[in-house]
Coordinates of C-alpha atoms in Angstrom, one line a residue:
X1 CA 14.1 -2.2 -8.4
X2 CA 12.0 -2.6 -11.4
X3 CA 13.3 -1.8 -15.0
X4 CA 11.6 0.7 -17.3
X5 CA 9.8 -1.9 -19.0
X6 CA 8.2 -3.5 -15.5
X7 CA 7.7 -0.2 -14.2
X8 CA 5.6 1.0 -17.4
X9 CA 3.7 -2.6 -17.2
X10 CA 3.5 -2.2 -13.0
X11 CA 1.3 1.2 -13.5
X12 CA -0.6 -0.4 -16.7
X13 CA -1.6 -2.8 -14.7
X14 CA -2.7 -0.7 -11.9
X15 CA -4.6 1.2 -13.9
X16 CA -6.4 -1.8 -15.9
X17 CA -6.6 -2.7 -11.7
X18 CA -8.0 0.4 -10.8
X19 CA -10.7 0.7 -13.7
X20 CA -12.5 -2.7 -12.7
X21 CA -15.4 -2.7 -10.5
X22 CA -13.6 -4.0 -7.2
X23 CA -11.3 -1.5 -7.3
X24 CA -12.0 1.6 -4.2
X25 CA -13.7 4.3 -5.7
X26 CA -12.4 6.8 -3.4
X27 CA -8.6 5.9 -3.4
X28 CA -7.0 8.5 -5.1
X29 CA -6.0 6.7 -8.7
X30 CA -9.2 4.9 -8.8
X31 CA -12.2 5.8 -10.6
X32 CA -14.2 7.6 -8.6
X33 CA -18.0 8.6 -9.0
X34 CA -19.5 12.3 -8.8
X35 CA -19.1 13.5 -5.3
X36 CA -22.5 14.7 -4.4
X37 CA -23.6 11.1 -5.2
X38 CA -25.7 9.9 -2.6
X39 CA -27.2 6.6 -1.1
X40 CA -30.8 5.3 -0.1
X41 CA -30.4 5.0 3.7
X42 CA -33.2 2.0 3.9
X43 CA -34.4 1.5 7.2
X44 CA -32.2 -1.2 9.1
X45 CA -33.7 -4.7 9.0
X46 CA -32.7 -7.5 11.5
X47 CA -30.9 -10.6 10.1
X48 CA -32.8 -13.2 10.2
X49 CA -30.3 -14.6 13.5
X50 CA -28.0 -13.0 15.3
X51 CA -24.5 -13.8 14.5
X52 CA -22.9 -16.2 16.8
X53 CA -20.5 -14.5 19.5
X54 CA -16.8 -14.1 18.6
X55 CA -18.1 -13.8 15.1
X56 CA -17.1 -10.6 12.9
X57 CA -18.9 -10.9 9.1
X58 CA -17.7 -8.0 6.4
X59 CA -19.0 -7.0 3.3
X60 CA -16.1 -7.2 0.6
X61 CA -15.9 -6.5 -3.3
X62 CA -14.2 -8.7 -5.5
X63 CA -12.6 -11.7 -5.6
X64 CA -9.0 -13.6 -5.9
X65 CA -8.2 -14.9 -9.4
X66 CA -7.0 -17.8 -7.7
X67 CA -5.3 -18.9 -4.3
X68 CA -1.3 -19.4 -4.7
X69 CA -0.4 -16.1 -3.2
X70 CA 3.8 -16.5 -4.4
X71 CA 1.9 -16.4 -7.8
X72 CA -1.2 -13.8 -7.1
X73 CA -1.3 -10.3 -7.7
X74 CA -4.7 -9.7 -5.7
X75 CA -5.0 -7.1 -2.4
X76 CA -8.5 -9.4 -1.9
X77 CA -6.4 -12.7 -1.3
X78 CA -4.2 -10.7 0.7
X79 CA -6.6 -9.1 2.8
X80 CA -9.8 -11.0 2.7
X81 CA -8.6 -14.6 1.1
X82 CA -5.5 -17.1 1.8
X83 CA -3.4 -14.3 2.7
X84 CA -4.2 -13.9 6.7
X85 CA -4.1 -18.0 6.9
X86 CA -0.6 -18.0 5.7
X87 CA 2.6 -17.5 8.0
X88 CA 5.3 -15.3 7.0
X89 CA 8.7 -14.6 9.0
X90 CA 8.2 -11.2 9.1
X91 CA 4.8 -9.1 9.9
X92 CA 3.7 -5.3 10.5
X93 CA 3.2 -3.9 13.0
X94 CA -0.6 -2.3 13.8
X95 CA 0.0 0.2 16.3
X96 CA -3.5 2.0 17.0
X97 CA -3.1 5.7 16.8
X98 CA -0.2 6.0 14.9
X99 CA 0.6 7.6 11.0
X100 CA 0.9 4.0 9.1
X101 CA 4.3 2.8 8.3
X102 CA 6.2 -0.2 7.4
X103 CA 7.7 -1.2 11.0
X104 CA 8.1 -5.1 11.2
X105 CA 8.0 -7.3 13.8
X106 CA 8.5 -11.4 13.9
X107 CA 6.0 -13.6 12.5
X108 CA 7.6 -17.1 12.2
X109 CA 11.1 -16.1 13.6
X110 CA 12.0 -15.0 17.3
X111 CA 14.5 -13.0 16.3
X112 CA 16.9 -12.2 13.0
X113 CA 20.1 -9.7 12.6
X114 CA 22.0 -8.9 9.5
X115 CA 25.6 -10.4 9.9
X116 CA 28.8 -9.4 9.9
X117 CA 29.7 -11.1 6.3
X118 CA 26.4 -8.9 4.4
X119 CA 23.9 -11.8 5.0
X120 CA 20.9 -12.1 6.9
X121 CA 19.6 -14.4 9.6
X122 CA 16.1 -15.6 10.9
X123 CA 15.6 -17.7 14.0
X124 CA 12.7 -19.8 13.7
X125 CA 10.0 -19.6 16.8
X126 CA 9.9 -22.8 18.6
X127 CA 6.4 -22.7 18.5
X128 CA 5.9 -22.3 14.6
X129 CA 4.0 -25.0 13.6
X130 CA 1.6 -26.4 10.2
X131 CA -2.1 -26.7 10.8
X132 CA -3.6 -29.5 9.7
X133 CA -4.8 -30.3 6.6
X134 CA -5.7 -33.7 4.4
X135 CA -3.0 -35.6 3.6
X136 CA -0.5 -33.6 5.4
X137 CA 0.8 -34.4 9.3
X138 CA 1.2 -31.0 11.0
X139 CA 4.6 -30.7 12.4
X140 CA 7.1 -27.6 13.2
X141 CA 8.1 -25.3 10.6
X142 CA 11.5 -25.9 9.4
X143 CA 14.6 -23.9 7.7
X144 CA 14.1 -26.1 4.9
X145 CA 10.5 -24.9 4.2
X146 CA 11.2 -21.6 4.5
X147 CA 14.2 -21.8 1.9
X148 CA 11.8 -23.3 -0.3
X149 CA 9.0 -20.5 0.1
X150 CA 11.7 -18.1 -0.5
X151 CA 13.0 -19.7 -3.6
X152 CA 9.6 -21.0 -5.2
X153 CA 8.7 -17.2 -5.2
X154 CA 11.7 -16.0 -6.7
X155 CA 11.5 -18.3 -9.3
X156 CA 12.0 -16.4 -12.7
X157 CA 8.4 -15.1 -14.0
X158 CA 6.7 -15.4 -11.0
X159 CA 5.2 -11.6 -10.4
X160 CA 6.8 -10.7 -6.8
X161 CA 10.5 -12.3 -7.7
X162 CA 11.8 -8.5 -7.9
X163 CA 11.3 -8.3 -4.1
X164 CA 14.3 -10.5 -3.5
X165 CA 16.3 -9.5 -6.3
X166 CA 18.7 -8.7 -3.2
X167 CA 19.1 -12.4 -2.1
X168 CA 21.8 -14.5 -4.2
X169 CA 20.2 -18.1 -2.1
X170 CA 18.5 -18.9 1.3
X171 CA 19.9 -22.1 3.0
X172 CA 18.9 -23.6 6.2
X173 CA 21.6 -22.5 8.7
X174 CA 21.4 -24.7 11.6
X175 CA 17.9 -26.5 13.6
X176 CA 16.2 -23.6 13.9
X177 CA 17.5 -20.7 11.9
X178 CA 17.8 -20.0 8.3
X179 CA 20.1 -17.5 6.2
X180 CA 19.8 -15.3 3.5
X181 CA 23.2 -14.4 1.5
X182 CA 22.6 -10.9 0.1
X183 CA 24.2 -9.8 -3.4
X184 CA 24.4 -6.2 -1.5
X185 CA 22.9 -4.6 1.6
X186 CA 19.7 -4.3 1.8
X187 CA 17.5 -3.0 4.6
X188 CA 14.2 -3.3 3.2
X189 CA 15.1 -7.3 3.1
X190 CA 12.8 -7.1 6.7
X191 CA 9.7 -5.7 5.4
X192 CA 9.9 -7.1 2.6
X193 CA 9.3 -10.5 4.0
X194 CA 6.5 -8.8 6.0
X195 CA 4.6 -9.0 2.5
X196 CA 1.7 -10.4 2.0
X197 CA 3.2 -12.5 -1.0
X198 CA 6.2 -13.8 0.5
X199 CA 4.3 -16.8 2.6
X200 CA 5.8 -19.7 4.1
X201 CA 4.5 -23.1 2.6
X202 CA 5.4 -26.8 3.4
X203 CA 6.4 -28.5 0.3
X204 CA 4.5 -32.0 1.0
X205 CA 1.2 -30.1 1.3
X206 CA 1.7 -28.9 -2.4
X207 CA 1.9 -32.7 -3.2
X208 CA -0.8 -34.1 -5.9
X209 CA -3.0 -30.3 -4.6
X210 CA -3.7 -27.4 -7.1
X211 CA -1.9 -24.5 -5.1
X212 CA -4.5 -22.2 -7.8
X213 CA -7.4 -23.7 -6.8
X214 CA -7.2 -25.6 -3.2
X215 CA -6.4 -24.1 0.3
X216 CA -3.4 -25.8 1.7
X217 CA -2.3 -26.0 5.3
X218 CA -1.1 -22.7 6.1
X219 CA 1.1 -21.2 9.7
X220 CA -0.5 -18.0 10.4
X221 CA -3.1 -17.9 13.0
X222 CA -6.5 -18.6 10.8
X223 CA -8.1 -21.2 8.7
X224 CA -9.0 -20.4 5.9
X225 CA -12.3 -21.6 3.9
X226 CA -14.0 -20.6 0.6
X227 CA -17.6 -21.7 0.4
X228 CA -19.2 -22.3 -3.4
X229 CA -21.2 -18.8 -2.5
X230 CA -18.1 -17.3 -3.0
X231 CA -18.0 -16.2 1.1
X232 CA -14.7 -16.4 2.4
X233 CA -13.9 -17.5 6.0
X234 CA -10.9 -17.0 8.6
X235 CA -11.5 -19.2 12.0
X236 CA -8.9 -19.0 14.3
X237 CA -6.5 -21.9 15.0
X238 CA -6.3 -22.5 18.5
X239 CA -2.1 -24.2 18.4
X240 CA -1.5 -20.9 16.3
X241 CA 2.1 -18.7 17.9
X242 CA 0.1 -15.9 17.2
X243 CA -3.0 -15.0 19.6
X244 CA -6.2 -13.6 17.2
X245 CA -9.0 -11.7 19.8
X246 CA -11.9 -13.0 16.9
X247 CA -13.3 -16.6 16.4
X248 CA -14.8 -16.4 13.2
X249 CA -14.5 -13.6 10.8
X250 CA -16.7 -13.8 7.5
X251 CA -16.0 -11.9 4.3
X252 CA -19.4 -11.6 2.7
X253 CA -19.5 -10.8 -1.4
X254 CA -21.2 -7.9 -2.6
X255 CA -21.8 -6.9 -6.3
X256 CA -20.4 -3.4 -5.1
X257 CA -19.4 -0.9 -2.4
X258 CA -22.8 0.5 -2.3
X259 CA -24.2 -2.5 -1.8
X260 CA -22.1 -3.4 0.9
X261 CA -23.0 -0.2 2.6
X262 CA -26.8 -1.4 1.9
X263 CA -25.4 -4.7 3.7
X264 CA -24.1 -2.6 6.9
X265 CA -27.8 -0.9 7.3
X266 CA -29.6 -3.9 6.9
X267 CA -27.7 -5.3 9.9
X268 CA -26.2 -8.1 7.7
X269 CA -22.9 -7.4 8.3
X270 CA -20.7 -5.6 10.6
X271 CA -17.9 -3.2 8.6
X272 CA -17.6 -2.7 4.9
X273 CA -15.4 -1.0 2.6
X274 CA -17.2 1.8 1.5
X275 CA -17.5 4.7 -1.5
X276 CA -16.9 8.5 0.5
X277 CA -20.5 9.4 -1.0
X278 CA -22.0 6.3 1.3
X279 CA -20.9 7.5 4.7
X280 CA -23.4 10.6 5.2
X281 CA -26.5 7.9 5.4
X282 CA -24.2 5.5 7.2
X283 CA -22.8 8.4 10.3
X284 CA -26.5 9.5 10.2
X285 CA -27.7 5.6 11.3
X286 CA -25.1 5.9 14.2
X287 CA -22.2 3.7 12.6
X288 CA -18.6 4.7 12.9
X289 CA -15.7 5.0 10.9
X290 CA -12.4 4.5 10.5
X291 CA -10.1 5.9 7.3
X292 CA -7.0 3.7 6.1
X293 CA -4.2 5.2 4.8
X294 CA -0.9 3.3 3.2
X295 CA 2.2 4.1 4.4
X296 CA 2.9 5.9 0.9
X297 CA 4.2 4.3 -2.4
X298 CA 0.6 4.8 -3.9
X299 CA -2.4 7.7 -4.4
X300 CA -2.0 10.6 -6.8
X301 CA 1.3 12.0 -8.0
X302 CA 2.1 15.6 -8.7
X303 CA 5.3 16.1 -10.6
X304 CA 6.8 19.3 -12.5
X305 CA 9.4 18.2 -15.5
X306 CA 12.4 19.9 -14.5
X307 CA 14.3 18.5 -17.6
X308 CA 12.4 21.8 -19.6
X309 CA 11.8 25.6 -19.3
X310 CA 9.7 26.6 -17.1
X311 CA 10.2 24.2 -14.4
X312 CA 14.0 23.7 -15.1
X313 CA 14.4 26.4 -13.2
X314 CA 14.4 25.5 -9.7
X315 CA 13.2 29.0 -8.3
X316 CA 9.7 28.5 -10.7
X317 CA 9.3 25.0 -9.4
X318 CA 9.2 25.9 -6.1
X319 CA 6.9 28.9 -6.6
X320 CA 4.4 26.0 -8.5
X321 CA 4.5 24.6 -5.3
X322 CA 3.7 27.5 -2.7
X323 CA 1.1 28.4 -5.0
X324 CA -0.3 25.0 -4.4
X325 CA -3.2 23.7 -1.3
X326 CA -2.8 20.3 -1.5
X327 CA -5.1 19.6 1.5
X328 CA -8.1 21.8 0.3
X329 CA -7.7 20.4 -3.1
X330 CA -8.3 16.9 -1.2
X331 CA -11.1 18.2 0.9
X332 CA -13.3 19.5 -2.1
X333 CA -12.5 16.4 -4.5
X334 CA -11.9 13.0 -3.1
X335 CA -12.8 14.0 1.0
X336 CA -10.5 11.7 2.4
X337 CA -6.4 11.0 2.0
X338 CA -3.4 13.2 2.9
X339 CA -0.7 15.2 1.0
X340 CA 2.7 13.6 1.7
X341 CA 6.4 13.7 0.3
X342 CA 5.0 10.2 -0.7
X343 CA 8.0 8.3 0.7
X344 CA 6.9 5.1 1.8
X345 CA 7.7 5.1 5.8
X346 CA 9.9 2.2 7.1
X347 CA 8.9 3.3 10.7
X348 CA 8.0 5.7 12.8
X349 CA 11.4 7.7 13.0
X350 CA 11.4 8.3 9.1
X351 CA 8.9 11.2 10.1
X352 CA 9.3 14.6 9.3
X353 CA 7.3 17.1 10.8
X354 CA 3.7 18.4 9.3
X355 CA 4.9 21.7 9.6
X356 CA 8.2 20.9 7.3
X357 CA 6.0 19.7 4.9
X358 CA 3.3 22.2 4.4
X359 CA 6.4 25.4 4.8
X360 CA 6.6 24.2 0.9
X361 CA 2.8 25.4 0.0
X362 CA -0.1 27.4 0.7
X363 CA 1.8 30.8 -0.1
X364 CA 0.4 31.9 -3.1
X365 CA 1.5 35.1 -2.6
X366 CA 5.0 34.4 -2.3
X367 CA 4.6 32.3 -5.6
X368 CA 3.1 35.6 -7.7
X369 CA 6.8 37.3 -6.2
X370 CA 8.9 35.3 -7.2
X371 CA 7.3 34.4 -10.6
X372 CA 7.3 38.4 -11.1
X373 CA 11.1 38.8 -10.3
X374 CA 12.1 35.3 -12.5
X375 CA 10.4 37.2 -15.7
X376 CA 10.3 33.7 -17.1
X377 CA 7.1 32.6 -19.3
X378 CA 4.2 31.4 -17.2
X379 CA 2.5 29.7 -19.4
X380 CA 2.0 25.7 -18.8
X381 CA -0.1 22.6 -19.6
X382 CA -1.2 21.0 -16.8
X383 CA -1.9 17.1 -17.2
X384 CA -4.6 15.5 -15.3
X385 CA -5.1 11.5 -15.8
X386 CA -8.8 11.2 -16.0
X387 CA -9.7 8.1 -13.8
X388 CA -13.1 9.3 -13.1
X389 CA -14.8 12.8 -11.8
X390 CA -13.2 12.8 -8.6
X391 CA -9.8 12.9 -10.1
X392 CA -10.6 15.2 -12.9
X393 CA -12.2 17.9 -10.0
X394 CA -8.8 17.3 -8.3
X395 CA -6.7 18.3 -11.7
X396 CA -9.3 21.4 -12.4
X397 CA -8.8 22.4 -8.2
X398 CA -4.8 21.9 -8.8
X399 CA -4.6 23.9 -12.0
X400 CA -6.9 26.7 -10.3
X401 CA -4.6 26.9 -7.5
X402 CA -2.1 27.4 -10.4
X403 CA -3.4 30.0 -12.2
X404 CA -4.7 32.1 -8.7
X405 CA -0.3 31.9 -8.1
X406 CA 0.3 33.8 -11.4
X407 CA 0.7 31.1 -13.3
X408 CA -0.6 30.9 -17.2
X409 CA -2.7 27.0 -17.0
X410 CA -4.0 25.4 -19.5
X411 CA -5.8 21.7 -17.8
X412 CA -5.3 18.9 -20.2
X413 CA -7.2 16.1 -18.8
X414 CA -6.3 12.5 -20.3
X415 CA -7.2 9.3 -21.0
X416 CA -5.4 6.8 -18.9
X417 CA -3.3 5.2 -22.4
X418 CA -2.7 8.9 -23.4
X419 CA -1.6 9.5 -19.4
X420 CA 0.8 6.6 -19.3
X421 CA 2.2 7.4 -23.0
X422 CA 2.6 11.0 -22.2
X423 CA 4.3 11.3 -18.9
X424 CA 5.6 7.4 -18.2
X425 CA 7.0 6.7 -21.7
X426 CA 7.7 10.2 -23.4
X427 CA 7.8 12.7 -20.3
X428 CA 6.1 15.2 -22.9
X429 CA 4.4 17.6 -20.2
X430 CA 5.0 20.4 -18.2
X431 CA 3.1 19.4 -15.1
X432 CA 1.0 16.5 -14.4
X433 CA -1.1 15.0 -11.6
X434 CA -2.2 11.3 -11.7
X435 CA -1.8 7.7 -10.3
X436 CA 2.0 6.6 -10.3
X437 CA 3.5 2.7 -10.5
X438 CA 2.6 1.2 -7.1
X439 CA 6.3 1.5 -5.1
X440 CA 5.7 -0.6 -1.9
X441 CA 9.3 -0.4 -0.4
X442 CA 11.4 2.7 0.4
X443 CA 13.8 1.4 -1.9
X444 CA 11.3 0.7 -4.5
X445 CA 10.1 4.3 -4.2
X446 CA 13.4 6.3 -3.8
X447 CA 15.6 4.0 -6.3
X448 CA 13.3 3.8 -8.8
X449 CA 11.0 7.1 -8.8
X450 CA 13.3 10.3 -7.3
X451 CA 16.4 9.1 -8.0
X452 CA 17.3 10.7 -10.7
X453 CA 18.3 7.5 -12.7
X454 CA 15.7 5.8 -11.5
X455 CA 13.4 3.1 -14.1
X456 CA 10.7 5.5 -13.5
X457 CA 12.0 8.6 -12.8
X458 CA 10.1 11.2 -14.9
X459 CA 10.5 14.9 -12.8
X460 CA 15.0 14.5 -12.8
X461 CA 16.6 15.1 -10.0
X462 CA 20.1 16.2 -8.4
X463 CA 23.6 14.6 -7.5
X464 CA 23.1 15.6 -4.2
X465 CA 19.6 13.9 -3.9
X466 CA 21.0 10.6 -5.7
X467 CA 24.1 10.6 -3.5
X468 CA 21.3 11.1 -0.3
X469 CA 19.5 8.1 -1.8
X470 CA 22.2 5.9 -2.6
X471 CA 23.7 6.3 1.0
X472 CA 20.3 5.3 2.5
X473 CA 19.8 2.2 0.0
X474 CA 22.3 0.4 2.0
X475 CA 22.6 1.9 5.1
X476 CA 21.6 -1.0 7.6
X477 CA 21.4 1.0 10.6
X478 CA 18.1 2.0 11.5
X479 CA 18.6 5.1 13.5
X480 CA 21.0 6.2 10.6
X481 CA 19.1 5.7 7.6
X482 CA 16.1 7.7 9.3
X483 CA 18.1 10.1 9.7
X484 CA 19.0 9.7 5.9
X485 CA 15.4 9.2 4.9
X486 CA 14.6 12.6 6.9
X487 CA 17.2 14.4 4.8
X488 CA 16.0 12.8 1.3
X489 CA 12.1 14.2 2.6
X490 CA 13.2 17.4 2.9
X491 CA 15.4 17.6 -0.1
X492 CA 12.5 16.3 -2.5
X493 CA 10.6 19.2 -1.1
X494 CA 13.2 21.6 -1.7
X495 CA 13.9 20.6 -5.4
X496 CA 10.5 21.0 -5.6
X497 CA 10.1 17.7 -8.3
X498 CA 7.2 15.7 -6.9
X499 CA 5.1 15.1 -4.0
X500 CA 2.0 13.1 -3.3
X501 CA -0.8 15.4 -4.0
X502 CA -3.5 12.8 -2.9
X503 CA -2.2 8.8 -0.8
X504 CA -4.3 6.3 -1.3
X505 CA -6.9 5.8 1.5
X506 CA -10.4 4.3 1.9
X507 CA -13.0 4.6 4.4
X508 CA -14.1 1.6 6.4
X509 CA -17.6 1.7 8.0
X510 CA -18.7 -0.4 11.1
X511 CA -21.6 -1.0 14.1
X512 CA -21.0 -0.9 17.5
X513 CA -20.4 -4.9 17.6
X514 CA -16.5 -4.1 16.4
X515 CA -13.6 -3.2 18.5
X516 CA -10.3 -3.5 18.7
X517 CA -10.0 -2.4 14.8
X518 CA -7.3 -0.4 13.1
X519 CA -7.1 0.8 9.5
X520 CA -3.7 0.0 8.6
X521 CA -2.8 -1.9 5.8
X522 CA 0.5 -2.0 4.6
X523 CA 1.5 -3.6 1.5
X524 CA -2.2 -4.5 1.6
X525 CA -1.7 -7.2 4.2
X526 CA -4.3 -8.6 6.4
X527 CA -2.7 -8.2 10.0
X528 CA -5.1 -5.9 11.1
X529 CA -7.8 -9.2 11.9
X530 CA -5.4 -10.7 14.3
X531 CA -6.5 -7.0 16.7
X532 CA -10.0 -7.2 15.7
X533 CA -12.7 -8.6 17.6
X534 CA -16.5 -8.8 17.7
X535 CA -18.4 -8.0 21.0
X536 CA -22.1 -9.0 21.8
X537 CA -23.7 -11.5 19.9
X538 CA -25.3 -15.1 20.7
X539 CA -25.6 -18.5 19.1
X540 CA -28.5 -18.0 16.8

């Protein structure tokens, strides 16, 4: 869990994140153009061959500041650089069809279990092995270089060393399997080796090589290459454990999301990440679509201060949220994303049901009851962190909603210094909706964000939610703690502190040439291109 300090730094830096120009323009916390904005739908040219078969190219934005991913904070090297080429002994799961979660499945192990003494062991796949790479032999991955993966990340400054602040050493125990002695339980120790950070290296590759600025041999299932152009390339390894469906896939740059979706028209490429405002031309052309949503942890907070009148009175914070349509409010600003408890989802069994969740809005009636029978003042400033049009329409919607309940709103959009000053640092509002610190992990999220002593706790809380969380925090037992985590969902809704007004999501575009692909990305990994393939095609 992160301290005050890191937290306050973790959203700073999101937010300096989300202002630059690679950032998505439609994820809710980034800045986001007008929404009737619209694109030139030129007509579709032919490349100048057609791309080899097996081949998949995507237009991408950005770029990785450099390629040592125990040292990056970059979703692009995650997702379109190193990241994919790199083995890790945990992965996610990308279940086709399914609300995204965490749920992890083995990468470089066959199988782990935490033990009887609080530690954690992983035993290594027989068929793990190094690709080749100069200098290096390829062999079998060993205990030994995962212990040192682990422990070169946790190293003290390196920016994902918090992940494992659970782990007091990892040792080699035996041939094949290696062990993780925990300081105290924790059950997010699985998926968080599932990140796209915490990759497995082999220490005589890093010899006399620049980790920053030189691939080295990697034990995930593609090869990755970075020409001088600045297009990255994955090819599949062919002695990789894990099977890929895709040769070659090709991350072309582009200055911009709109030019990517130029890119997809022009029959350049075959799937981009694109602004909401470019799919109209695109769905017009005949391409398809798919939206990605994270698991939660990230997107647009909503939070009422229960630590002053009005909303210190639980009966008024609840009404605030009847009076509320979090899903029209979406719908009319940003046009894609969901409303959520915001609870990042270890798996599939942490569910609650939709209708649970929306029983706590969309009654504005109810809301102009109880506010009449309370008696209490009505009057309130609603905060809105300005991060573009989008997000400002969202805040205007919110406070409308608001005000239609009986309540007395005054919208206060702000700047996104005068946002993290006034709610993160001070907690000087009344209401506020805006981007939160990124919280990845359950723990990350519930520790650190609802409970109410949490580094980044800003709505309070109850000793009967903090006891909820603390149980879960340690409870190793899946079906147990999502039953927990069900309990803590409803709960948050019932306190009526916070909810996720809009998760993060962005929409992916793509011709008829792609199959197989699912938008999930947790954690911003990149294990959705092991499922995706590319259909048609000849050598040019």
């Amino acid at each position: 869990m992160l301290g005050r300090a890191g937290a306050l730094s973790a959203l700073a830096l999101a937010g300096a994140a989300l202002a630059a120009s690679c950032a998505p323009p439609d994820v809710p916390g980034a800045p986001s153009p007008a929404p009737t904005a619209t694109v030139a739908a030129p007509a579709p040219t032919p490349t100048l061959a057609p791309p080899p078969a097996g081949t998949l190219r995507a237009a991408v934005t950005g770029a990785a500041p450099h390629l040592d991913m125990h040292a990056a904070v970059s979703e692009w090297a995650a997702l379109f650089g190193p990241g994919p080429s790199h083995g890790r002994l945990m992965r996610f799961v990308i279940a086709a069809g399914e609300t995204p979660t965490l749920e992890t499945e083995c990468g470089l192990c066959e199988s782990w279990r935490f033990t009887d003494d609080g530690a954690a062991e992983f035993d290594l796949r027989t068929d793990a092995a190094w690709q080749p790479a100069e200098g290096f032999a390829p062999r079998a991955v060993t205990p030994q270089d995962v212990a040192f993966s682990i422990n070169r990340l946790r190293e003290p400054g390196r920016p994902h060393a918090a992940l494992f602040d659970s782990v007091e050493s990892v040792e080699p125990a035996g041939e094949r399997s290696v062990r993780f002695n925990l300081r105290y339980p924790d059950p997010d120790l699985p998926l968080k080796l599932a990140s796209p950070y915490a990759v497995i290296l082999a220490p005589e590759s890093l010899d006399g090589v620049d980790v920053r600025t030189q691939p080295v041999a990697g034990a995930g299932p593609w090869i990755f290459h970075r020409s001088a152009s600045g297009q990255a390339t994955l090819t599949a390894w062919e002695n990789s454990a894990i099977g890929v469906k895709a040769e070659r896939i090709e991350f072309h740059p582009a200055a911009n999301r709109e030019v990517a979706a130029r890119l997809l028209l022009q029959g350049r490429v075959d799937m981009a990440q694109i602004r909401e405002a470019e799919w109209p031309a695109l769905a017009e052309a005949g391409f398809s679509s798919a939206v990605a949503e994270r698991p939660g942890g990230r997107g647009a907070l909503f939070g009422l201060n229960a630590a002053r009148p009005p909303f210190d009175d639980r009966a008024l914070r609840r009404a605030a949220f009847l009076g509320l349509s979090p899903e029209t409010a979406i719908e009319e600003t940003f046009g894609i994303g969901s409303a959520s408890v915001g609870v990042p989802l270890a798996d599939a069994r942490w569910m609650i049901g939709e209708d649970e969740f929306a029983s706590a809005f969309g009654d504005a009636e109810q809301a102009r009851r109880t506010l009449e029978s309370a008696g209490a003042t009505r009057r309130i400033t609603l905060i809105v962190a300005n991060f573009g049009e989008a997000h400002a329409a969202h805040g205007r919607i919110l406070g409308a909603q608001l005000t239609a309940a009986g309540f007395d709103v005054e919208v206060e959009p702000l700047s996104r210094a005068a946002y993290l000053r006034r709610v993160w640092e001070e907690r000087d509002y009344d209401a506020f909706v805006g981007p939160m610190p990124p919280a990845d992990t359950p723990n990350g999220f519930l520790l650190g964000l609802a409970h109410s002593q949490g580094a980044f706790n800003v709505t309070g809380g109850t000793p009967e939610l903090d006891g909820l969380i603390e149980r879960q925090a340690v409870e190793t037992d899946g079906a147990a703690r999502a039953e927990l985590a069900r309990e803590i969902q409803r709960a948050l809704l019932s306190e009526a502190l916070f909810f996720m007004a809009a998760g993060a999501a962005e929409r992916w575009a793509f011709n008829d040439r792609v199959t197989g692909f699912v938008p999930h990305i947790p954690m911003g990994a990149g294990d959705l291109w092991a499922a995706v393939s590319a259909e048609d095609g000849g050598e040019p």
